């Protein structure tokens, strides 16, 4: 058996086209284009690539580019001032602080400087609380992208057993929350899980977000399961995920690396940004 490959580039393209249409409509009605602010601190090469890709996609969708690049030596106060200045600009719809930050900067404190109405990465305490409660709010991009891919593939989430490998604030934990909200019975496994294989092999939907290359092999996967690979690792043999290629022989659906979850993260960032812009015009309604 060979799994169906859920092509993130195709799903992302459709989502980005829809967002671009909403941006055009926003400009037509309001007479200005909404902005996306990206803040990069330091020169981490992977982060530079991610930020560049986000800016290019945002510009293509019609957003105004507000980019701030701070030196690795920037103080927490410098970063805070940058966020506050962007937050005060009514034309900036969304603010994204690229992670990880250089050592010595308090990531949680800086994230809290982003107003929840502009928190397009869904990482502030308020956004996370709204996610946990299931009330309206901006959701983290990668987990939202995962749900969109499952929907695109026609996978009915309600009633399934879903296992999320990893409990990070950015991916694992919010992905589990979203799956729970959609009616899955959710298990979160993590670095202290004793027998990973016995947990993952019960999953109808398996989200691999541990950040360990090749952690999930064919023996971890229930035949016919949907396996979403969130990992991305640079190796001598190119980019690889947390999931081994052999999984495609067992699973019903897999996502490629690259070209899976990555493009979806950008697409959902853009849909979050246009939503934030629409809400701000509506007086910041509900968030
Ligand atoms: P990301 O931002 O991609 O989610 P992190 O490095 O922040 O990545 O988080 C990795 C997560 O993976 C942690 O929650 C950790 O507990 C989990 N993890 C690490 N090793 C294992 C393992 N062997 N089995 C299951 N989960 C693991």
Coordinates of N, CA and C in Angstrom, one line a residue, residues 19-262:
X19 N -6.8 34.5 0.4 CA -6.4 35.6 1.2 C -6.2 36.9 0.3
X20 N -5.5 36.6 -0.8 CA -5.2 37.8 -1.7 C -6.5 38.4 -2.2
X21 N -7.5 37.6 -2.4 CA -8.8 38.2 -2.8 C -9.4 39.0 -1.7
X22 N -9.3 38.5 -0.4 CA -9.8 39.3 0.7 C -9.0 40.6 0.9
X23 N -7.7 40.6 0.6 CA -6.9 41.8 0.7 C -7.3 42.8 -0.3
X24 N -7.6 42.3 -1.5 CA -8.1 43.2 -2.6 C -9.4 43.9 -2.2
X25 N -10.3 43.1 -1.6 CA -11.6 43.6 -1.2 C -11.4 44.6 0.0
X26 N -10.4 44.3 0.9 CA -10.1 45.2 2.0 C -9.6 46.6 1.5
X27 N -8.8 46.5 0.5 CA -8.2 47.8 -0.1 C -9.3 48.6 -0.8
X28 N -10.2 47.8 -1.5 CA -11.3 48.5 -2.2 C -12.2 49.2 -1.2
X29 N -12.5 48.6 -0.1 CA -13.5 49.2 0.8 C -12.8 50.3 1.7
X30 N -11.6 50.0 2.1 CA -10.9 50.9 3.1 C -9.9 51.9 2.6
X31 N -9.5 51.7 1.3 CA -8.6 52.6 0.7 C -7.1 52.5 1.1
X32 N -6.8 51.5 1.9 CA -5.4 51.3 2.2 C -5.1 49.8 2.3
X33 N -3.9 49.4 2.1 CA -3.5 48.0 2.3 C -3.1 47.7 3.7
X34 N -3.5 46.6 4.3 CA -3.1 46.2 5.6 C -1.6 45.8 5.6
X35 N -0.9 45.9 6.7 CA 0.5 45.6 6.8 C 0.8 44.4 7.7
X36 N 1.8 43.7 7.3 CA 2.3 42.6 8.2 C 3.7 43.0 8.6
X37 N 3.9 43.0 9.9 CA 5.2 43.4 10.5 C 6.0 42.1 10.9
X38 N 7.2 41.9 10.4 CA 8.0 40.8 10.8 C 9.2 41.4 11.6
X39 N 9.5 40.8 12.7 CA 10.7 41.3 13.5 C 11.7 40.1 13.7
X40 N 12.9 40.4 13.2 CA 13.9 39.3 13.3 C 15.0 39.9 14.1
X41 N 15.4 39.2 15.1 CA 16.5 39.6 16.0 C 17.7 38.7 15.8
X42 N 18.8 39.2 15.4 CA 20.0 38.4 15.1 C 20.0 37.8 13.7
X43 N 21.0 37.0 13.5 CA 21.2 36.5 12.1 C 21.1 35.0 11.9
X44 N 20.3 34.3 12.7 CA 20.1 32.9 12.5 C 19.8 32.6 11.1
X45 N 20.6 31.8 10.3 CA 20.3 31.6 8.9 C 19.0 31.0 8.6
X46 N 18.5 30.0 9.4 CA 17.2 29.4 9.1 C 16.1 30.4 9.3
X47 N 16.2 31.2 10.4 CA 15.2 32.3 10.7 C 15.2 33.3 9.5
X48 N 16.4 33.6 9.0 CA 16.4 34.6 7.9 C 15.6 34.1 6.7
X49 N 15.8 32.8 6.4 CA 15.1 32.2 5.3 C 13.6 32.2 5.6
X50 N 13.2 31.8 6.8 CA 11.7 31.7 7.1 C 11.1 33.1 7.0
X51 N 11.8 34.1 7.5 CA 11.2 35.5 7.5 C 11.1 36.0 6.0
X52 N 12.2 35.7 5.3 CA 12.1 36.1 3.9 C 11.0 35.5 3.1
X53 N 10.7 34.2 3.4 CA 9.6 33.5 2.7 C 8.3 34.1 3.1
X54 N 8.2 34.4 4.4 CA 6.9 35.0 4.9 C 6.7 36.4 4.3
X55 N 7.7 37.2 4.2 CA 7.6 38.5 3.6 C 7.2 38.5 2.1
X56 N 7.9 37.6 1.4 CA 7.6 37.4 0.0 C 6.1 37.0 -0.2
X57 N 5.7 36.1 0.5 CA 4.3 35.6 0.4 C 3.3 36.7 0.8
X58 N 3.6 37.4 1.8 CA 2.8 38.5 2.3 C 2.6 39.6 1.2
X59 N 3.8 39.9 0.6 CA 3.8 41.0 -0.5 C 3.0 40.5 -1.7
X60 N 3.1 39.2 -2.0 CA 2.4 38.6 -3.1 C 0.9 38.7 -2.9
X61 N 0.5 38.6 -1.6 CA -1.0 38.6 -1.3 C -1.5 40.0 -1.2
X62 N -0.6 41.0 -1.3 CA -1.0 42.4 -1.3 C -0.8 43.2 0.0
X63 N -0.2 42.5 1.0 CA 0.1 43.2 2.3 C 1.3 44.1 2.2
X64 N 1.3 45.2 3.0 CA 2.4 46.1 3.0 C 3.4 45.5 4.0
X65 N 4.7 45.5 3.5 CA 5.8 44.9 4.3 C 6.4 45.8 5.3
X66 N 6.2 45.5 6.6 CA 6.9 46.3 7.7 C 7.9 45.3 8.3
X67 N 9.1 45.4 7.9 CA 10.1 44.5 8.5 C 11.1 45.2 9.3
X68 N 11.5 44.7 10.5 CA 12.5 45.2 11.3 C 13.5 44.2 11.6
X69 N 14.8 44.5 11.3 CA 15.8 43.5 11.6 C 16.7 44.2 12.7
X70 N 16.8 43.6 13.9 CA 17.6 44.1 15.0 C 18.8 43.2 15.1
X71 N 19.9 43.9 15.5 CA 21.2 43.1 15.8 C 21.0 42.1 16.9
X72 N 21.8 41.1 16.8 CA 21.8 40.0 17.8 C 22.0 40.6 19.2
X73 N 22.7 41.7 19.3 CA 23.1 42.4 20.5 C 21.9 43.3 21.1
X74 N 20.8 43.3 20.4 CA 19.7 44.2 20.8 C 19.3 43.8 22.2
X75 N 18.9 44.8 23.0 CA 18.4 44.6 24.3 C 16.9 44.2 24.3
X76 N 16.5 43.7 25.4 CA 15.0 43.4 25.5 C 14.2 44.7 25.3
X77 N 14.7 45.8 25.8 CA 14.1 47.1 25.7 C 14.0 47.5 24.3
X78 N 15.1 47.2 23.5 CA 15.1 47.6 22.1 C 13.9 46.8 21.3
X79 N 13.9 45.6 21.6 CA 12.8 44.7 20.9 C 11.4 45.2 21.3
X80 N 11.3 45.5 22.6 CA 10.0 45.9 23.1 C 9.6 47.2 22.5
X81 N 10.5 48.1 22.4 CA 10.2 49.4 21.7 C 9.8 49.2 20.3
X82 N 10.4 48.3 19.6 CA 10.1 48.0 18.2 C 8.6 47.5 18.1
X83 N 8.3 46.6 19.0 CA 7.0 46.0 19.0 C 5.9 47.1 19.3
X84 N 6.2 47.9 20.3 CA 5.2 48.9 20.7 C 5.0 49.9 19.6
X85 N 6.1 50.3 18.9 CA 6.0 51.3 17.8 C 5.1 50.7 16.7
X86 N 5.3 49.4 16.3 CA 4.5 48.8 15.3 C 3.1 48.6 15.7
X87 N 2.9 48.3 17.0 CA 1.5 48.1 17.5 C 0.7 49.4 17.5
X88 N 1.4 50.5 17.6 CA 0.7 51.8 17.6 C 0.3 52.2 16.1
X89 N 0.8 51.6 15.1 CA 0.5 51.9 13.8 C -0.8 51.2 13.3
X90 N -1.8 52.0 13.0 CA -3.1 51.4 12.6 C -3.1 50.6 11.3
X91 N -2.1 50.9 10.5 CA -2.0 50.2 9.2 C -1.3 48.8 9.4
X92 N -0.7 48.6 10.5 CA -0.1 47.3 10.8 C -1.2 46.3 11.3
X93 N -1.5 45.4 10.6 CA -2.6 44.4 11.0 C -2.1 43.3 11.9
X94 N -0.8 42.9 11.5 CA -0.3 41.7 12.3 C 1.2 41.9 12.6
X95 N 1.6 41.4 13.7 CA 3.0 41.5 14.2 C 3.5 40.1 14.5
X96 N 4.6 39.8 13.9 CA 5.2 38.5 14.1 C 6.6 38.6 14.6
X97 N 6.9 38.1 15.7 CA 8.2 38.1 16.3 C 8.8 36.7 16.0
X98 N 9.8 36.7 15.1 CA 10.4 35.4 14.7 C 11.2 34.8 15.8
X99 N 10.9 33.5 16.0 CA 11.5 32.7 17.1 C 12.5 31.7 16.4
X100 N 13.5 31.2 17.1 CA 13.9 31.6 18.4 C 14.6 32.9 18.5
X101 N 14.6 33.5 19.7 CA 15.3 34.7 20.0 C 16.7 34.4 20.5
X102 N 17.6 35.4 20.3 CA 19.0 35.1 20.9 C 18.9 35.0 22.4
X103 N 19.9 34.2 22.9 CA 19.9 34.0 24.4 C 19.9 35.4 25.1
X104 N 19.2 35.4 26.3 CA 19.2 36.6 27.1 C 18.0 37.4 26.9
X105 N 17.2 37.1 25.8 CA 15.9 37.8 25.6 C 14.8 37.0 26.2
X106 N 13.9 37.6 26.9 CA 12.8 36.8 27.5 C 11.6 36.7 26.5
X107 N 11.6 35.6 25.9 CA 10.6 35.4 24.8 C 9.2 35.6 25.3
X108 N 8.8 35.1 26.4 CA 7.4 35.2 26.9 C 7.1 36.7 27.1
X109 N 8.0 37.4 27.8 CA 7.7 38.8 28.1 C 7.6 39.6 26.8
X110 N 8.4 39.3 25.8 CA 8.3 40.1 24.5 C 7.0 39.7 23.8
X111 N 6.6 38.5 23.7 CA 5.4 38.1 23.1 C 4.2 38.8 23.7
X112 N 4.2 39.0 25.0 CA 3.1 39.7 25.6 C 3.0 41.2 25.3
X113 N 4.1 41.7 24.6 CA 4.0 43.1 24.2 C 3.2 43.2 22.9
X114 N 2.9 42.1 22.3 CA 2.1 42.2 21.0 C 0.6 42.2 21.4
X115 N -0.1 43.2 20.9 CA -1.5 43.3 21.3 C -2.2 42.0 20.7
X116 N -3.1 41.4 21.5 CA -3.8 40.2 21.0 C -4.5 40.4 19.7
X117 N -4.9 41.6 19.4 CA -5.6 41.8 18.1 C -4.7 41.8 16.9
X118 N -3.3 41.8 17.2 CA -2.3 41.8 16.1 C -1.5 40.5 16.2
X119 N -1.8 39.6 17.1 CA -1.0 38.5 17.4 C -1.3 37.4 16.4
X120 N -0.7 37.6 15.2 CA -1.0 36.7 14.1 C -0.4 35.3 14.2
X121 N 0.6 35.2 15.2 CA 1.2 33.8 15.5 C 0.4 33.1 16.6
X122 N -0.6 33.8 17.2 CA -1.4 33.2 18.2 C -0.7 32.7 19.4
X123 N 0.3 33.5 19.8 CA 1.2 33.0 20.9 C 1.0 33.8 22.3
X124 N 0.3 34.9 22.2 CA 0.1 35.6 23.5 C -0.8 34.7 24.5
X125 N -0.7 35.1 25.7 CA -1.4 34.3 26.8 C -2.9 34.4 26.4
X126 N -3.4 35.6 26.0 CA -4.8 35.7 25.7 C -5.2 34.8 24.5
X127 N -4.4 34.8 23.5 CA -4.7 33.9 22.3 C -4.7 32.5 22.7
X128 N -3.8 32.1 23.6 CA -3.7 30.7 24.0 C -4.9 30.3 24.9
X129 N -5.3 31.3 25.7 CA -6.4 31.1 26.6 C -7.7 30.9 25.8
X130 N -7.8 31.7 24.8 CA -9.0 31.6 23.9 C -9.0 30.3 23.2
X131 N -7.8 29.9 22.8 CA -7.8 28.6 22.1 C -8.2 27.5 23.1
X132 N -7.7 27.5 24.3 CA -8.0 26.5 25.3 C -9.5 26.5 25.6
X133 N -10.1 27.7 25.6 CA -11.6 27.8 25.9 C -12.4 27.5 24.7
X134 N -11.8 27.6 23.5 CA -12.6 27.4 22.3 C -13.4 28.6 21.9
X135 N -12.9 29.8 22.4 CA -13.6 31.0 21.9 C -12.8 31.7 20.8
X136 N -13.5 32.7 20.2 CA -12.9 33.3 19.0 C -11.5 33.9 19.3
X137 N -10.6 33.7 18.4 CA -9.2 34.3 18.6 C -8.3 33.9 17.5
X138 N -7.1 34.5 17.5 CA -6.1 34.1 16.5 C -5.4 32.8 16.9
X139 N -5.3 31.9 16.0 CA -4.7 30.6 16.4 C -3.3 30.5 15.8
X140 N -2.4 29.7 16.5 CA -1.1 29.5 16.0 C -1.1 28.9 14.5
X141 N -0.1 29.4 13.7 CA -0.2 29.1 12.3 C 0.0 27.7 11.9
X142 N 1.0 27.0 12.5 CA 1.3 25.6 12.0 C 0.2 24.7 12.4
X143 N -0.3 24.7 13.6 CA -1.5 23.9 14.0 C -2.7 24.1 13.1
X144 N -3.0 25.4 12.8 CA -4.1 25.7 11.9 C -3.9 25.1 10.5
X145 N -2.7 25.2 10.1 CA -2.3 24.6 8.8 C -2.5 23.1 8.7
X146 N -2.2 22.5 9.8 CA -2.4 21.0 9.9 C -3.8 20.7 9.7
X147 N -4.7 21.4 10.4 CA -6.1 21.1 10.3 C -6.6 21.3 8.9
X148 N -6.1 22.4 8.3 CA -6.5 22.7 6.9 C -6.1 21.6 6.0
X149 N -5.0 21.0 6.2 CA -4.5 19.9 5.3 C -5.4 18.7 5.5
X150 N -5.8 18.4 6.8 CA -6.6 17.2 7.0 C -8.0 17.4 6.4
X151 N -8.5 18.7 6.5 CA -9.8 19.0 5.8 C -9.7 18.8 4.3
X152 N -8.6 19.4 3.8 CA -8.4 19.3 2.3 C -8.4 17.9 1.8
X153 N -7.8 17.0 2.6 CA -7.7 15.6 2.2 C -9.0 14.8 2.5
X154 N -10.0 15.5 3.1 CA -11.3 14.9 3.3 C -11.3 14.0 4.5
X155 N -10.4 14.2 5.4 CA -10.3 13.3 6.6 C -11.2 13.8 7.7
X156 N -12.2 13.0 8.1 CA -13.1 13.4 9.1 C -12.5 13.3 10.5
X157 N -12.2 14.4 11.1 CA -11.5 14.4 12.4 C -12.3 13.9 13.6
X158 N -13.6 14.3 13.6 CA -14.4 13.9 14.7 C -14.5 12.4 14.9
X159 N -14.3 12.0 16.2 CA -14.4 10.6 16.5 C -13.1 9.8 16.3
X160 N -12.1 10.4 15.7 CA -10.8 9.7 15.5 C -10.0 9.7 16.8
X161 N -9.0 8.8 16.9 CA -8.0 8.8 17.9 C -6.8 9.6 17.2
X162 N -6.5 10.8 17.9 CA -5.4 11.6 17.3 C -4.2 11.6 18.4
X163 N -3.0 11.4 17.9 CA -1.9 11.4 18.8 C -0.9 12.5 18.2
X164 N -0.6 13.4 19.1 CA 0.4 14.5 18.8 C 1.7 14.1 19.5
X165 N 2.8 14.0 18.8 CA 4.1 13.7 19.4 C 4.8 15.0 19.6
X166 N 4.9 15.5 20.8 CA 5.5 16.8 21.1 C 4.5 17.7 21.8
X167 N 4.9 18.5 22.8 CA 4.0 19.3 23.5 C 4.5 20.8 23.6
X168 N 5.1 21.2 22.5 CA 5.6 22.6 22.5 C 4.5 23.6 22.4
X169 N 4.8 24.8 22.9 CA 3.8 25.9 23.0 C 3.4 26.3 21.5
X170 N 4.4 26.1 20.6 CA 4.3 26.6 19.3 C 3.5 25.6 18.4
X171 N 3.7 24.4 18.6 CA 3.1 23.4 17.7 C 2.3 22.3 18.4
X172 N 2.9 21.5 19.2 CA 2.3 20.3 19.7 C 1.1 20.6 20.6
X173 N 1.2 21.4 21.5 CA 0.1 21.7 22.4 C -1.1 22.3 21.7
X174 N -0.9 23.4 20.9 CA -2.0 24.0 20.2 C -2.6 23.0 19.2
X175 N -1.8 22.2 18.6 CA -2.3 21.2 17.6 C -3.3 20.3 18.3
X176 N -2.9 19.8 19.5 CA -3.8 18.9 20.3 C -5.1 19.6 20.6
X177 N -5.0 20.9 21.0 CA -6.2 21.7 21.3 C -7.2 21.7 20.1
X178 N -6.6 22.0 19.0 CA -7.5 22.2 17.8 C -8.1 20.9 17.4
X179 N -7.3 19.8 17.5 CA -7.9 18.5 17.2 C -9.0 18.1 18.2
X180 N -8.8 18.4 19.4 CA -9.8 18.2 20.5 C -11.1 18.9 20.2
X181 N -10.9 20.2 19.8 CA -12.1 21.0 19.4 C -12.9 20.5 18.2
X182 N -12.1 19.8 17.4 CA -12.8 19.2 16.2 C -13.3 17.8 16.5
X183 N -13.3 17.4 17.7 CA -13.9 16.1 18.1 C -13.1 14.9 18.1
X184 N -11.8 15.0 18.0 CA -10.9 13.9 18.1 C -10.7 13.5 19.6
X185 N -10.3 12.3 19.9 CA -9.9 11.9 21.2 C -8.4 12.0 21.2
X186 N -7.8 12.9 21.9 CA -6.4 13.3 21.7 C -5.5 12.8 22.8
X187 N -4.4 12.3 22.4 CA -3.3 12.0 23.3 C -2.0 12.8 22.9
X188 N -1.4 13.3 23.9 CA -0.1 14.1 23.6 C 1.0 13.2 24.2
X189 N 2.0 12.9 23.3 CA 3.2 12.2 23.8 C 4.3 13.2 23.8
X190 N 5.4 12.9 24.6 CA 6.5 13.9 24.7 C 7.7 13.1 25.2
X191 N 8.7 13.9 25.5 CA 10.0 13.3 25.8 C 10.0 12.3 27.0
X192 N 9.0 12.4 27.8 CA 9.0 11.4 29.0 C 8.0 10.3 28.7
X193 N 7.4 10.2 27.6 CA 6.5 9.1 27.2 C 7.3 7.8 27.2
X194 N 6.8 6.8 27.9 CA 7.7 5.5 28.1 C 7.7 4.7 26.8
X195 N 6.5 4.4 26.3 CA 6.6 3.5 25.1 C 5.8 4.2 24.0
X196 N 6.6 5.0 23.2 CA 6.1 5.8 22.2 C 5.3 5.0 21.2
X197 N 5.9 3.9 20.8 CA 5.3 3.1 19.7 C 3.9 2.6 20.1
X198 N 3.7 2.2 21.3 CA 2.4 1.7 21.7 C 1.3 2.8 21.7
X199 N 1.8 4.1 21.9 CA 0.9 5.2 21.9 C 0.6 5.6 20.4
X200 N 1.6 5.7 19.6 CA 1.4 6.2 18.3 C 0.7 5.2 17.4
X201 N 0.8 3.9 17.7 CA 0.2 2.9 16.8 C -1.3 2.8 17.0
X202 N -1.8 3.6 18.0 CA -3.3 3.7 18.1 C -3.9 4.8 17.3
X203 N -3.0 5.6 16.7 CA -3.5 6.9 16.1 C -4.1 6.7 14.7
X204 N -5.3 7.3 14.6 CA -5.9 7.4 13.2 C -5.3 8.7 12.6
X205 N -5.0 9.7 13.4 CA -4.3 10.9 13.0 C -3.0 11.0 13.8
X206 N -1.9 11.1 13.2 CA -0.6 11.1 13.9 C 0.1 12.4 13.5
X207 N 0.3 13.3 14.5 CA 1.1 14.5 14.2 C 2.4 14.4 14.8
X208 N 3.5 14.4 14.0 CA 4.8 14.3 14.5 C 5.5 15.6 14.6
X209 N 5.7 16.1 15.8 CA 6.2 17.4 16.1 C 7.2 17.4 17.2
X210 N 8.2 16.5 17.2 CA 9.1 16.3 18.3 C 10.5 17.0 17.9
X211 N 10.7 17.3 16.7 CA 12.0 17.9 16.3 C 13.1 16.9 16.3
X212 N 12.8 15.6 16.0 CA 13.8 14.6 16.0 C 13.7 13.8 14.6
X213 N 14.8 14.0 13.8 CA 14.8 13.4 12.5 C 14.5 11.9 12.5
X214 N 13.5 11.5 11.7 CA 13.2 10.0 11.6 C 12.7 9.3 12.8
X215 N 12.1 10.1 13.8 CA 11.6 9.5 15.0 C 10.5 8.4 14.7
X216 N 9.7 8.8 13.8 CA 8.5 7.9 13.5 C 8.8 7.0 12.3
X217 N 8.8 5.7 12.6 CA 9.0 4.7 11.5 C 7.7 3.9 11.2
X218 N 7.8 3.0 10.3 CA 6.6 2.3 9.9 C 6.0 1.6 11.1
X219 N 6.8 1.1 12.0 CA 6.4 0.3 13.1 C 5.6 1.2 14.1
X220 N 5.6 2.5 14.0 CA 4.9 3.4 14.9 C 3.5 3.7 14.4
X221 N 3.2 3.2 13.2 CA 2.0 3.8 12.5 C 0.9 2.7 12.3
X222 N -0.3 3.1 12.6 CA -1.4 2.2 12.3 C -1.7 2.2 10.8
X223 N -1.9 1.0 10.2 CA -2.2 1.0 8.8 C -3.4 1.9 8.4
X224 N -3.2 2.7 7.4 CA -4.3 3.6 7.0 C -4.3 5.0 7.7
X225 N -3.5 5.2 8.7 CA -3.5 6.4 9.4 C -3.1 7.6 8.6
X226 N -3.5 8.8 9.0 CA -3.0 10.1 8.4 C -1.8 10.6 9.2
X227 N -0.7 10.7 8.6 CA 0.5 11.1 9.3 C 1.0 12.4 8.8
X228 N 1.0 13.4 9.8 CA 1.4 14.8 9.4 C 2.8 15.0 10.0
X229 N 3.7 15.4 9.2 CA 5.1 15.5 9.6 C 5.4 17.0 9.7
X230 N 5.6 17.4 11.0 CA 5.9 18.8 11.2 C 7.4 19.1 11.3
X231 N 8.2 18.0 11.4 CA 9.7 18.2 11.5 C 10.3 18.7 10.2
X232 N 11.4 19.5 10.4 CA 12.2 19.9 9.2 C 13.6 20.0 9.7
X233 N 14.5 19.2 9.1 CA 15.9 19.1 9.6 C 16.8 19.1 8.3
X234 N 17.8 19.9 8.4 CA 18.8 19.9 7.3 C 19.8 18.8 7.6
X235 N 20.0 17.9 6.6 CA 21.0 16.8 6.7 C 21.8 16.8 5.5
X236 N 22.8 15.9 5.5 CA 23.7 15.8 4.3 C 22.8 15.3 3.1
X237 N 21.7 14.6 3.4 CA 20.9 14.2 2.3 C 19.7 15.1 2.0
X238 N 19.8 16.3 2.4 CA 18.8 17.3 2.1 C 17.9 17.4 3.3
X239 N 16.7 18.0 3.1 CA 15.7 18.2 4.2 C 15.0 16.9 4.5
X240 N 14.9 16.6 5.8 CA 14.1 15.5 6.2 C 13.2 15.9 7.4
X241 N 12.2 15.1 7.6 CA 11.2 15.4 8.7 C 11.4 14.5 9.9
X242 N 10.4 14.4 10.8 CA 10.4 13.5 11.9 C 9.9 12.1 11.5
X243 N 9.4 12.0 10.3 CA 8.8 10.8 9.8 C 9.7 10.2 8.7
X244 N 10.0 8.9 8.9 CA 10.8 8.2 7.9 C 10.0 7.9 6.6
X245 N 10.6 7.9 5.4 CA 9.9 7.7 4.2 C 9.1 6.3 4.1
X246 N 9.6 5.3 4.9 CA 9.0 4.0 4.9 C 7.6 4.0 5.4
X247 N 7.2 5.1 6.1 CA 5.9 5.2 6.7 C 4.8 5.3 5.6
X248 N 5.2 5.8 4.4 CA 4.3 5.9 3.3 C 3.8 4.5 2.8
X249 N 4.5 3.4 3.2 CA 4.1 2.1 2.8 C 2.9 1.6 3.8
X250 N 2.8 2.2 4.9 CA 1.8 1.8 5.9 C 0.6 2.7 6.0
X251 N 0.9 4.0 6.0 CA -0.1 5.1 6.3 C -1.1 5.2 5.1
X252 N -2.2 5.8 5.4 CA -3.2 6.2 4.4 C -2.9 7.5 3.7
X253 N -2.4 8.4 4.5 CA -2.0 9.8 4.0 C -0.7 10.2 4.7
X254 N 0.2 10.8 4.0 CA 1.4 11.4 4.5 C 1.6 12.8 4.0
X255 N 2.4 13.6 4.7 CA 2.7 15.0 4.2 C 4.2 15.0 3.9
X256 N 4.6 15.6 2.7 CA 6.0 15.6 2.4 C 6.8 16.7 3.2
X257 N 8.1 16.5 3.2 CA 9.0 17.5 3.8 C 10.2 17.6 2.8
X258 N 10.4 18.7 2.2 CA 9.6 20.0 2.3 C 8.3 19.9 1.5
X259 N 7.5 20.9 1.5 CA 6.3 21.0 0.7 C 5.1 20.5 1.4
X260 N 5.1 20.3 2.7 CA 4.0 19.8 3.4 C 3.4 20.9 4.4
X261 N 3.8 20.7 5.6 CA 3.3 21.7 6.7 C 3.9 23.1 6.5
X262 N 5.1 23.1 6.0 CA 5.9 24.4 5.9 C 5.1 25.5 5.1

